[in-house]
Short mmCIF file of C-alpha atoms and ligand atoms in Angstrom, two decimals:
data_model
loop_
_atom_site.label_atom_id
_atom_site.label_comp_id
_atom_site.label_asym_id
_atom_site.label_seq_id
_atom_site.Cartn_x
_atom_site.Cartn_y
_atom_site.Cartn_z
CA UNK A 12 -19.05 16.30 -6.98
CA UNK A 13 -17.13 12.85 -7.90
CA UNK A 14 -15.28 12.59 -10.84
CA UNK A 15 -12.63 10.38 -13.02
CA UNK A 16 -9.41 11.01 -12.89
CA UNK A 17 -7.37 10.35 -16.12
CA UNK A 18 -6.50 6.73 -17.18
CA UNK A 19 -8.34 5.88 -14.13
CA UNK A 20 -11.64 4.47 -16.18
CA UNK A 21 -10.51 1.71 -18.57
CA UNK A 22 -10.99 -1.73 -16.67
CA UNK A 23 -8.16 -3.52 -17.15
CA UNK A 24 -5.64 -6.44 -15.37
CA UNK A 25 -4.17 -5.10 -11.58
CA UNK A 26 -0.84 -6.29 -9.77
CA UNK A 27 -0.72 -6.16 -6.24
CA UNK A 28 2.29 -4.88 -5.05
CA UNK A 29 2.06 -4.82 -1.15
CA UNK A 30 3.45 -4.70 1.99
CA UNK A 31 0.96 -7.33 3.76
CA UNK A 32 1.50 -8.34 7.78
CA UNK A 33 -0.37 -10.48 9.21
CA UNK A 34 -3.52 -9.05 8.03
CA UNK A 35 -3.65 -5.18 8.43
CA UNK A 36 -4.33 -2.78 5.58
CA UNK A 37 -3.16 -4.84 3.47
CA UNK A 38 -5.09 -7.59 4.32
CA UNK A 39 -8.75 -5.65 4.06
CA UNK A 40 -7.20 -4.06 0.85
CA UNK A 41 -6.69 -7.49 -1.25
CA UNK A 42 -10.28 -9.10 0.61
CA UNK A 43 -12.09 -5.49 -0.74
CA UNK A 44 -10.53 -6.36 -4.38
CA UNK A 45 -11.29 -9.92 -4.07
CA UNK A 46 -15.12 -9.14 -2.85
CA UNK A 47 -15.03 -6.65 -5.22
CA UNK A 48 -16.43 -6.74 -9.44
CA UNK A 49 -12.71 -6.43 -10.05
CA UNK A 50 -11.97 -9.75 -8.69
CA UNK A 51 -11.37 -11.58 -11.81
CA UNK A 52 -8.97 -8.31 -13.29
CA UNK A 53 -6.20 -9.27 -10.02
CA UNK A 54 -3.85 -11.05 -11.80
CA UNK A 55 -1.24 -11.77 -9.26
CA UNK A 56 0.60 -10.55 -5.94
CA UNK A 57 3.78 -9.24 -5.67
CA UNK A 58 5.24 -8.53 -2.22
CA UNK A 59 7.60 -6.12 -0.83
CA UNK A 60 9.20 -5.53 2.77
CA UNK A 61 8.16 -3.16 5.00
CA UNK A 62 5.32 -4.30 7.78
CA UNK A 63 7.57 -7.19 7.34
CA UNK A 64 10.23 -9.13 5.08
CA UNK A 65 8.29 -9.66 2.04
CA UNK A 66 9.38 -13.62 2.13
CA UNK A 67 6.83 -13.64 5.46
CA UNK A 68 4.93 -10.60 3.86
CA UNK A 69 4.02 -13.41 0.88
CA UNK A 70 3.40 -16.24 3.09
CA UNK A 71 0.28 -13.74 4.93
CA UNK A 72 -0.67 -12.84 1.16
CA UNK A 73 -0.93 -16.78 0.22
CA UNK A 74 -3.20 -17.13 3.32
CA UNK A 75 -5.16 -14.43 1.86
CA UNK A 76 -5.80 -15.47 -1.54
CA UNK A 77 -6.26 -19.11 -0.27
CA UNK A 78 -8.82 -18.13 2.36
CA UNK A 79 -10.33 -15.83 -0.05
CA UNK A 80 -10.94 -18.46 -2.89
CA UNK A 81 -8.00 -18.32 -5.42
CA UNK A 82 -5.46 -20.48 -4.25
CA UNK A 83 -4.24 -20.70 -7.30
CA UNK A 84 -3.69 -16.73 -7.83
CA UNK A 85 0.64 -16.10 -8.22
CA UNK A 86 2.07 -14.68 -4.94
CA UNK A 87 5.66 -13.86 -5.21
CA UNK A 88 7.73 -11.73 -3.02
CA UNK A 89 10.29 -9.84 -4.68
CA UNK A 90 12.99 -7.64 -2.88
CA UNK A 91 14.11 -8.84 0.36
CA UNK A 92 16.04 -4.96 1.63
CA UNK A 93 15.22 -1.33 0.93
CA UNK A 94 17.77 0.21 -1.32
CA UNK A 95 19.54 2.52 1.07
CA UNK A 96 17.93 2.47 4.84
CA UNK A 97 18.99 -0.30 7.19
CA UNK A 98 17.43 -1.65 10.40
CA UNK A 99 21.28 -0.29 11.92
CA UNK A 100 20.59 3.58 10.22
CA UNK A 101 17.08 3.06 12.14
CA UNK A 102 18.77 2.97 15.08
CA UNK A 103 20.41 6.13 14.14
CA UNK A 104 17.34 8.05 13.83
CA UNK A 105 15.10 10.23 16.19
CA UNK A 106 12.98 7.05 18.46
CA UNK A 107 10.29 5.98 15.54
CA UNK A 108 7.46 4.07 17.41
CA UNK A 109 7.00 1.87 14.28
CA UNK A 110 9.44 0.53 11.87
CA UNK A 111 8.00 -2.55 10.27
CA UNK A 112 10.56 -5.05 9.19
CA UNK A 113 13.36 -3.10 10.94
CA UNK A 114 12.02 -4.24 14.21
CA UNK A 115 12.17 -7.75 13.03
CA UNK A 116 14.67 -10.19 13.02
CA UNK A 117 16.77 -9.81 9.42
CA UNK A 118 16.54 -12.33 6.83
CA UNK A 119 19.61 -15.10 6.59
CA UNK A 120 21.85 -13.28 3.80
CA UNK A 121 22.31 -9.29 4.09
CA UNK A 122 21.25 -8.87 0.43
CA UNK A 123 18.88 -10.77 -1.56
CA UNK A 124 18.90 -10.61 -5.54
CA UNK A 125 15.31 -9.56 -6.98
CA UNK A 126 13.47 -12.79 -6.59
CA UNK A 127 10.27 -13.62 -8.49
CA UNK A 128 8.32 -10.78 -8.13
CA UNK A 129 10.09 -8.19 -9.75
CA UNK A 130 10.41 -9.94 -12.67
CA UNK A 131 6.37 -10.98 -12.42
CA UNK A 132 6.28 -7.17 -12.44
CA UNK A 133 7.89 -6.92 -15.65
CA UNK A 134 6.65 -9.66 -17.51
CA UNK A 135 2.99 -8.69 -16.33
CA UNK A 136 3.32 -5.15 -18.20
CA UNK A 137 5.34 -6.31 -20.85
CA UNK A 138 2.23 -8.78 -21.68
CA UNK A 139 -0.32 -6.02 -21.54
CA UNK A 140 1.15 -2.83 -22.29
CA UNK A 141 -1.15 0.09 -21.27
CA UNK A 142 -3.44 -2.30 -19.95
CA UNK A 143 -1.97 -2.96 -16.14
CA UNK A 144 -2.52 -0.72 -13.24
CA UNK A 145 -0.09 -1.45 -10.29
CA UNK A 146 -1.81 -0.94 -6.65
CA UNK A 147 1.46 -0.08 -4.63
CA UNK A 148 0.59 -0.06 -0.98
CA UNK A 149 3.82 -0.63 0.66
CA UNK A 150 7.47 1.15 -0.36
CA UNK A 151 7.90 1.02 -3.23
CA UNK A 152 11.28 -1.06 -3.52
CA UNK A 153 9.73 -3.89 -5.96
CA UNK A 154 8.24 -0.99 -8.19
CA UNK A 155 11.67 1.18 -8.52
CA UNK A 156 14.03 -2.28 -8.94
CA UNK A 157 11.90 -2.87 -11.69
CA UNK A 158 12.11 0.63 -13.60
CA UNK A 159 15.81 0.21 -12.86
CA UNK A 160 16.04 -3.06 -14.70
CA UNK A 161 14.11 -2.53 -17.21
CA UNK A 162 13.18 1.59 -18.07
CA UNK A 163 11.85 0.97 -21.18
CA UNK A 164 8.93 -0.23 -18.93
CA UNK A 165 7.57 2.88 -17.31
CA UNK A 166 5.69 4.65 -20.60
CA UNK A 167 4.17 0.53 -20.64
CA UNK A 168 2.07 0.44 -17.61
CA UNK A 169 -1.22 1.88 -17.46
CA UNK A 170 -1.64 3.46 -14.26
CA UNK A 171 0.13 3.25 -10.76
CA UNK A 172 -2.26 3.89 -7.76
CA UNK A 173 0.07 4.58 -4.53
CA UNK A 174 -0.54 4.77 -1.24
CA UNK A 175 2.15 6.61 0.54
CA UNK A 176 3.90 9.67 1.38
CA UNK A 177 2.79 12.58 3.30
CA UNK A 178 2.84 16.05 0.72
CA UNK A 179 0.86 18.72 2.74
CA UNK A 180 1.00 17.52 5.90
CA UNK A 181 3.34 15.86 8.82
CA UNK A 182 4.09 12.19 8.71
CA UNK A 183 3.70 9.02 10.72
CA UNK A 184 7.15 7.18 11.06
CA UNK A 185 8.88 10.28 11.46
CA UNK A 186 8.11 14.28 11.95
CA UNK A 187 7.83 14.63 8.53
CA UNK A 188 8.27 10.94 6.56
CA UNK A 189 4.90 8.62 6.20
CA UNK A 190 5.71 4.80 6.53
CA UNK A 191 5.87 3.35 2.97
CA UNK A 192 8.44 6.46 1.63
CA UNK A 193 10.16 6.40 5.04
CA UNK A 194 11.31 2.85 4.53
CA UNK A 195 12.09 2.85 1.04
CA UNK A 196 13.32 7.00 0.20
CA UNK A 197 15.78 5.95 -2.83
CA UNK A 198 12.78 3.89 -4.55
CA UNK A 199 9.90 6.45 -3.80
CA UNK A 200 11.89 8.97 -5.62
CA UNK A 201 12.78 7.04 -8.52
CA UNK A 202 9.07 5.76 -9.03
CA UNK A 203 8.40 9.58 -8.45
CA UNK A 204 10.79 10.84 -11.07
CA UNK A 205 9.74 7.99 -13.74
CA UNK A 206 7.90 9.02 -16.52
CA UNK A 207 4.67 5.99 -15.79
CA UNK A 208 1.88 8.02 -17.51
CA UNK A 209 -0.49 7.77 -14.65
CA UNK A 210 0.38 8.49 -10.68
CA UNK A 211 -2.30 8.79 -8.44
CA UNK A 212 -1.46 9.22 -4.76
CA UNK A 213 -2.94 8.50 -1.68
CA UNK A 214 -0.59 10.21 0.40
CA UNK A 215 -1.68 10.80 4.43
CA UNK A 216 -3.45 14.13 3.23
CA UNK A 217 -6.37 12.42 2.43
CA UNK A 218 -5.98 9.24 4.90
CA UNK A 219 -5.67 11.82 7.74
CA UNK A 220 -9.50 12.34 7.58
CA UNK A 221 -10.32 9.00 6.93
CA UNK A 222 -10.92 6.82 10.09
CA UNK A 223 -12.91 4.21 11.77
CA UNK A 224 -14.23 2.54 15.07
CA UNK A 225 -15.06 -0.15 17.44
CA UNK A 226 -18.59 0.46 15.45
CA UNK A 227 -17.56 -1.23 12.63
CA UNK A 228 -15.04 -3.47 14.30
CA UNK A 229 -17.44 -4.92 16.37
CA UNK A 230 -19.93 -5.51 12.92
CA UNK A 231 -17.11 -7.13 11.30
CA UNK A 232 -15.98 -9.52 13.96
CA UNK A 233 -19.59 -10.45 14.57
CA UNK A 234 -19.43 -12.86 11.19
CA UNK A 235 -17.60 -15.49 11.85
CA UNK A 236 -15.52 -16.59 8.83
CA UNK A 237 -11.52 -17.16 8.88
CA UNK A 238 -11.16 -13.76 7.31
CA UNK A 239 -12.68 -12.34 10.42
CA UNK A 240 -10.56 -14.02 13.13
CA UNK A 241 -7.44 -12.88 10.76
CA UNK A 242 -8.76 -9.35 11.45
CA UNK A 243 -10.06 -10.33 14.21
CA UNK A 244 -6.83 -10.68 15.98
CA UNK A 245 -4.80 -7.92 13.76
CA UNK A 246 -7.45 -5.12 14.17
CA UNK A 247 -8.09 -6.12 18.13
CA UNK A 248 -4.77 -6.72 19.41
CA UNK A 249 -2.38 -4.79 17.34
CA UNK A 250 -3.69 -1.79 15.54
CA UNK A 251 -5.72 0.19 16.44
CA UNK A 252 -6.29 -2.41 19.09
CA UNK A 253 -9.82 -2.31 19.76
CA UNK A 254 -10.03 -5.46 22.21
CA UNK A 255 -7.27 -3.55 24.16
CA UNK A 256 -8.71 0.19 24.03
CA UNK A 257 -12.44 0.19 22.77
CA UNK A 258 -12.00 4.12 22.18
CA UNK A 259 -9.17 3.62 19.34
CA UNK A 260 -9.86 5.14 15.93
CA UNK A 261 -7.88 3.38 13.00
CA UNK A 262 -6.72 5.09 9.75
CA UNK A 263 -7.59 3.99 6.69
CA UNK A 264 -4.61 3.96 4.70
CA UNK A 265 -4.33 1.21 1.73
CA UNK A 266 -8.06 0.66 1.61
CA UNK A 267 -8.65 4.00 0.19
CA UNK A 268 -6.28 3.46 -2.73
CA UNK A 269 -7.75 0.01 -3.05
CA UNK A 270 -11.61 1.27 -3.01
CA UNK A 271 -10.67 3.92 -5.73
CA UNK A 272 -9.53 0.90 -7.86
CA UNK A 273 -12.43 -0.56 -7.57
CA UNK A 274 -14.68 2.69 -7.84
CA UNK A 275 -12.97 5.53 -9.14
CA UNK A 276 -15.96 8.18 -8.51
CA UNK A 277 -15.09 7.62 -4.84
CA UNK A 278 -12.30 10.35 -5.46
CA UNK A 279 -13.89 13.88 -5.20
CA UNK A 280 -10.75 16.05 -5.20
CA UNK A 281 -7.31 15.97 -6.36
CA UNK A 282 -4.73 18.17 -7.22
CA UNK A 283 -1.70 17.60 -10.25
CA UNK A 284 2.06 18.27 -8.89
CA UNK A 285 5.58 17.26 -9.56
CA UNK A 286 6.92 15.45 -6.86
CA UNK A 287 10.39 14.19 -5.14
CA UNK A 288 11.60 12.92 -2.18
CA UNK A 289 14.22 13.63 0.30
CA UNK A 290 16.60 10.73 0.08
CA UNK A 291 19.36 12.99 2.43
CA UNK A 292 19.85 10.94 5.77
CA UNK A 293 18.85 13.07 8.14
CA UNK A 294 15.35 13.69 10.16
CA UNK A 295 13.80 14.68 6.56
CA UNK A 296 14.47 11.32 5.14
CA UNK A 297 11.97 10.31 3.05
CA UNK A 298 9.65 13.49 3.03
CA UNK A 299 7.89 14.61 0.39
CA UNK A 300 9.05 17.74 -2.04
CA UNK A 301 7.16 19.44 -4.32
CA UNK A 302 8.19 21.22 -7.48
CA UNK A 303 10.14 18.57 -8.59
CA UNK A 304 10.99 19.08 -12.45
CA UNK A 305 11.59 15.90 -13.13
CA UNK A 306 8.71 12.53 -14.02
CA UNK A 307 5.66 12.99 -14.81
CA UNK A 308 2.97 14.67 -12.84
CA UNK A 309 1.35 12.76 -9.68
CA UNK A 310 -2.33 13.02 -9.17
CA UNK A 311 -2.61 13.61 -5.42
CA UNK A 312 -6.07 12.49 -3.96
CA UNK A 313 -7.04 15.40 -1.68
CA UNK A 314 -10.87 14.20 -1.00
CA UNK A 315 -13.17 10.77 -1.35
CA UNK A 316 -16.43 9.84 0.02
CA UNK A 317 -15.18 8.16 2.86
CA UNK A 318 -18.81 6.79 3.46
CA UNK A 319 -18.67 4.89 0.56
CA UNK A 320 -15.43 3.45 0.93
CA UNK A 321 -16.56 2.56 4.57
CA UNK A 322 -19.19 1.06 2.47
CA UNK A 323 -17.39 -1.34 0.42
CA UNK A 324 -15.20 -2.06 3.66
CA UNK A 325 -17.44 -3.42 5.28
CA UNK A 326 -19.57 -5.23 2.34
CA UNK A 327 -16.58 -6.60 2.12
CA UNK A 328 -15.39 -7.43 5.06
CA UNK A 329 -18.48 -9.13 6.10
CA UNK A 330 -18.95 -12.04 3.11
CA UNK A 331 -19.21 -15.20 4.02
O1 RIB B 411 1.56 4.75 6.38
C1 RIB B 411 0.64 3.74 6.11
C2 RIB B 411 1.26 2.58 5.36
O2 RIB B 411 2.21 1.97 6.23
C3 RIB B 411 0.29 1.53 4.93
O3 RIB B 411 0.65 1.00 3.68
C4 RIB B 411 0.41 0.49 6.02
O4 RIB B 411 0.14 -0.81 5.53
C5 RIB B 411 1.81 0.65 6.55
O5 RIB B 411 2.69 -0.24 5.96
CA1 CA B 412 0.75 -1.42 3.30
#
């Protein structure tokens, strides 16, 4: 049985808060809004570091919207560095297959100040109070900078649908950290101990059962548009790297946080909790703690109909 979750059924304007590479998750989330009824409610794209440095992150996201129609839709990147974890602490830690940006060459200058998308974070909610849902699907650096500039913001915007974290279950960029709350502990827990009305989480309890195939690769590629050779290359040669292994299974990840934007009844179980995160250095940093008495509670999506979100993925996916 589906169901809405609170807050979740007023339309209203989104923000785009992401973590984009070259395509990715990212990339199929933004093309499923775009392709999507809610195309017109995307009012702009904020970008943060974590696949990448968000000034490279943006340049992939103004690809996107320009390939996808709507050149003229804001892209900004925002913070430049995590608050705490550095590509050197990286080094410290137990081998981590993936680290995004860390892996990267850094950006000229150390430190950047907030740049234009934090305060296009602000100013968006300030604008439309109650009336903006933020789709984090990166860490959540831009999110927490803004809180921290401005607190008086968090009881202002209407929902923030996140994907990230690992609550019930083991994580992906460490033994017990997923990705997006890996890179950016400090800011996951302040976002986690705000008081934003609505949280809803799409932590890798739910993306865990969520995957897909060569099957659909293969359906996708098969259109040719420049949105396919973007994925094309992403989806093939990186990850899950279908062209290279045909037997790879992907995750879903920021698709199903995306697809419950667009369709909340996709969501058929969820569960309320107080959460925190471990912001210790040590091979916990970044995991997920619950019973956390501070914030408000965080709707954690435990079940969707991954059929339909497959669904819209590849409707999608496949537009000319
Ligand atoms: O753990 C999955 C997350 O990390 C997704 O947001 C994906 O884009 C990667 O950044
Ligand atoms: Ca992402």
């Amino acid at each position: 049985m589906s169901f809405l979750l609170a807050g979740a059924g007023a339309r209203g304007q989104i923000i785009l808060d992401t973590d984009s590479g070259a395509f990715a998750d990212d990339g199929v989330a933004v093309t499923m809004l775009l392709r999507s009824p809610r195309r017109g409610d995307l009012r702009g794209i904020t970008v943060v570091s974590g696949n990448v440095w968000s000034r490279d992150g943006a340049g992939f996201m103004a690809r996107n919207a320009r390939l996808l129609g709507v050149p003229e839709l804001p892209v900004l990147a925002g913070t430049e560095m995590p608050m705490t974890h550095t590509a050197a602490m990286r080094k410290t830690e137990k081998p981590i297959a993936f680290a995004g940006a860390f892996d990267l060459p850094v950006p000229a200058a150390e430190v950047q100040p907030p740049s234009g998308g934090v305060d296009f974070l602000i100013r968006s909610v300030e604008a439309a109070p109650g009336r903006v849902t933020i789709l984090a699907i990166g860490p959540l650096t831009n999110v927490a900078t803004a809180l921290q500039l401005r607190p008086d913001i968090a009881g202002k915007i209407g929902s923030l649908v996140m994907m990230g974290g690992a609550v019930h279950v083991g994580g992906n960029a460490s033994q017990a950290a997923e990705f997006n709350f890996w890179f950016d502990p400090e800011a996951a827990r302040i976002v986690l101990r705000s008081g934003i009305p609505n949280k809803v989480l799409f932590a890798l309890d739910v993306c865990n059962h969520a995957h897909f195939t060569k099957k659909l690769f293969d359906e996708i590629v098969a259109v040719k548009t420049p949105i396919t050779e973007l994925y094309r290359e992403d989806f093939g040669n990186v990850y899950p790297g279908f062209l290279k292994n045909p037997n790879a299974q992907g995750s879903l990840w920021d698709e199903l946080a995306a697809a419950y934007v667009i369709d909340p009844k996709l969501v058929k179980r969820s569960e309320s909790l107080r959460l925190d995160v471990e912001t210790t250095f040590g091979p916990s940093y970044g995991a997920v703690r619950t019973g956390g008495k501070a914030g408000t509670p965080v709707t954690v999506v435990l079940d969707m109909d991954f059929d339909g979100v497959l669904g819209l993925y590849r409707k999608a996916l496949t537009a000319r």
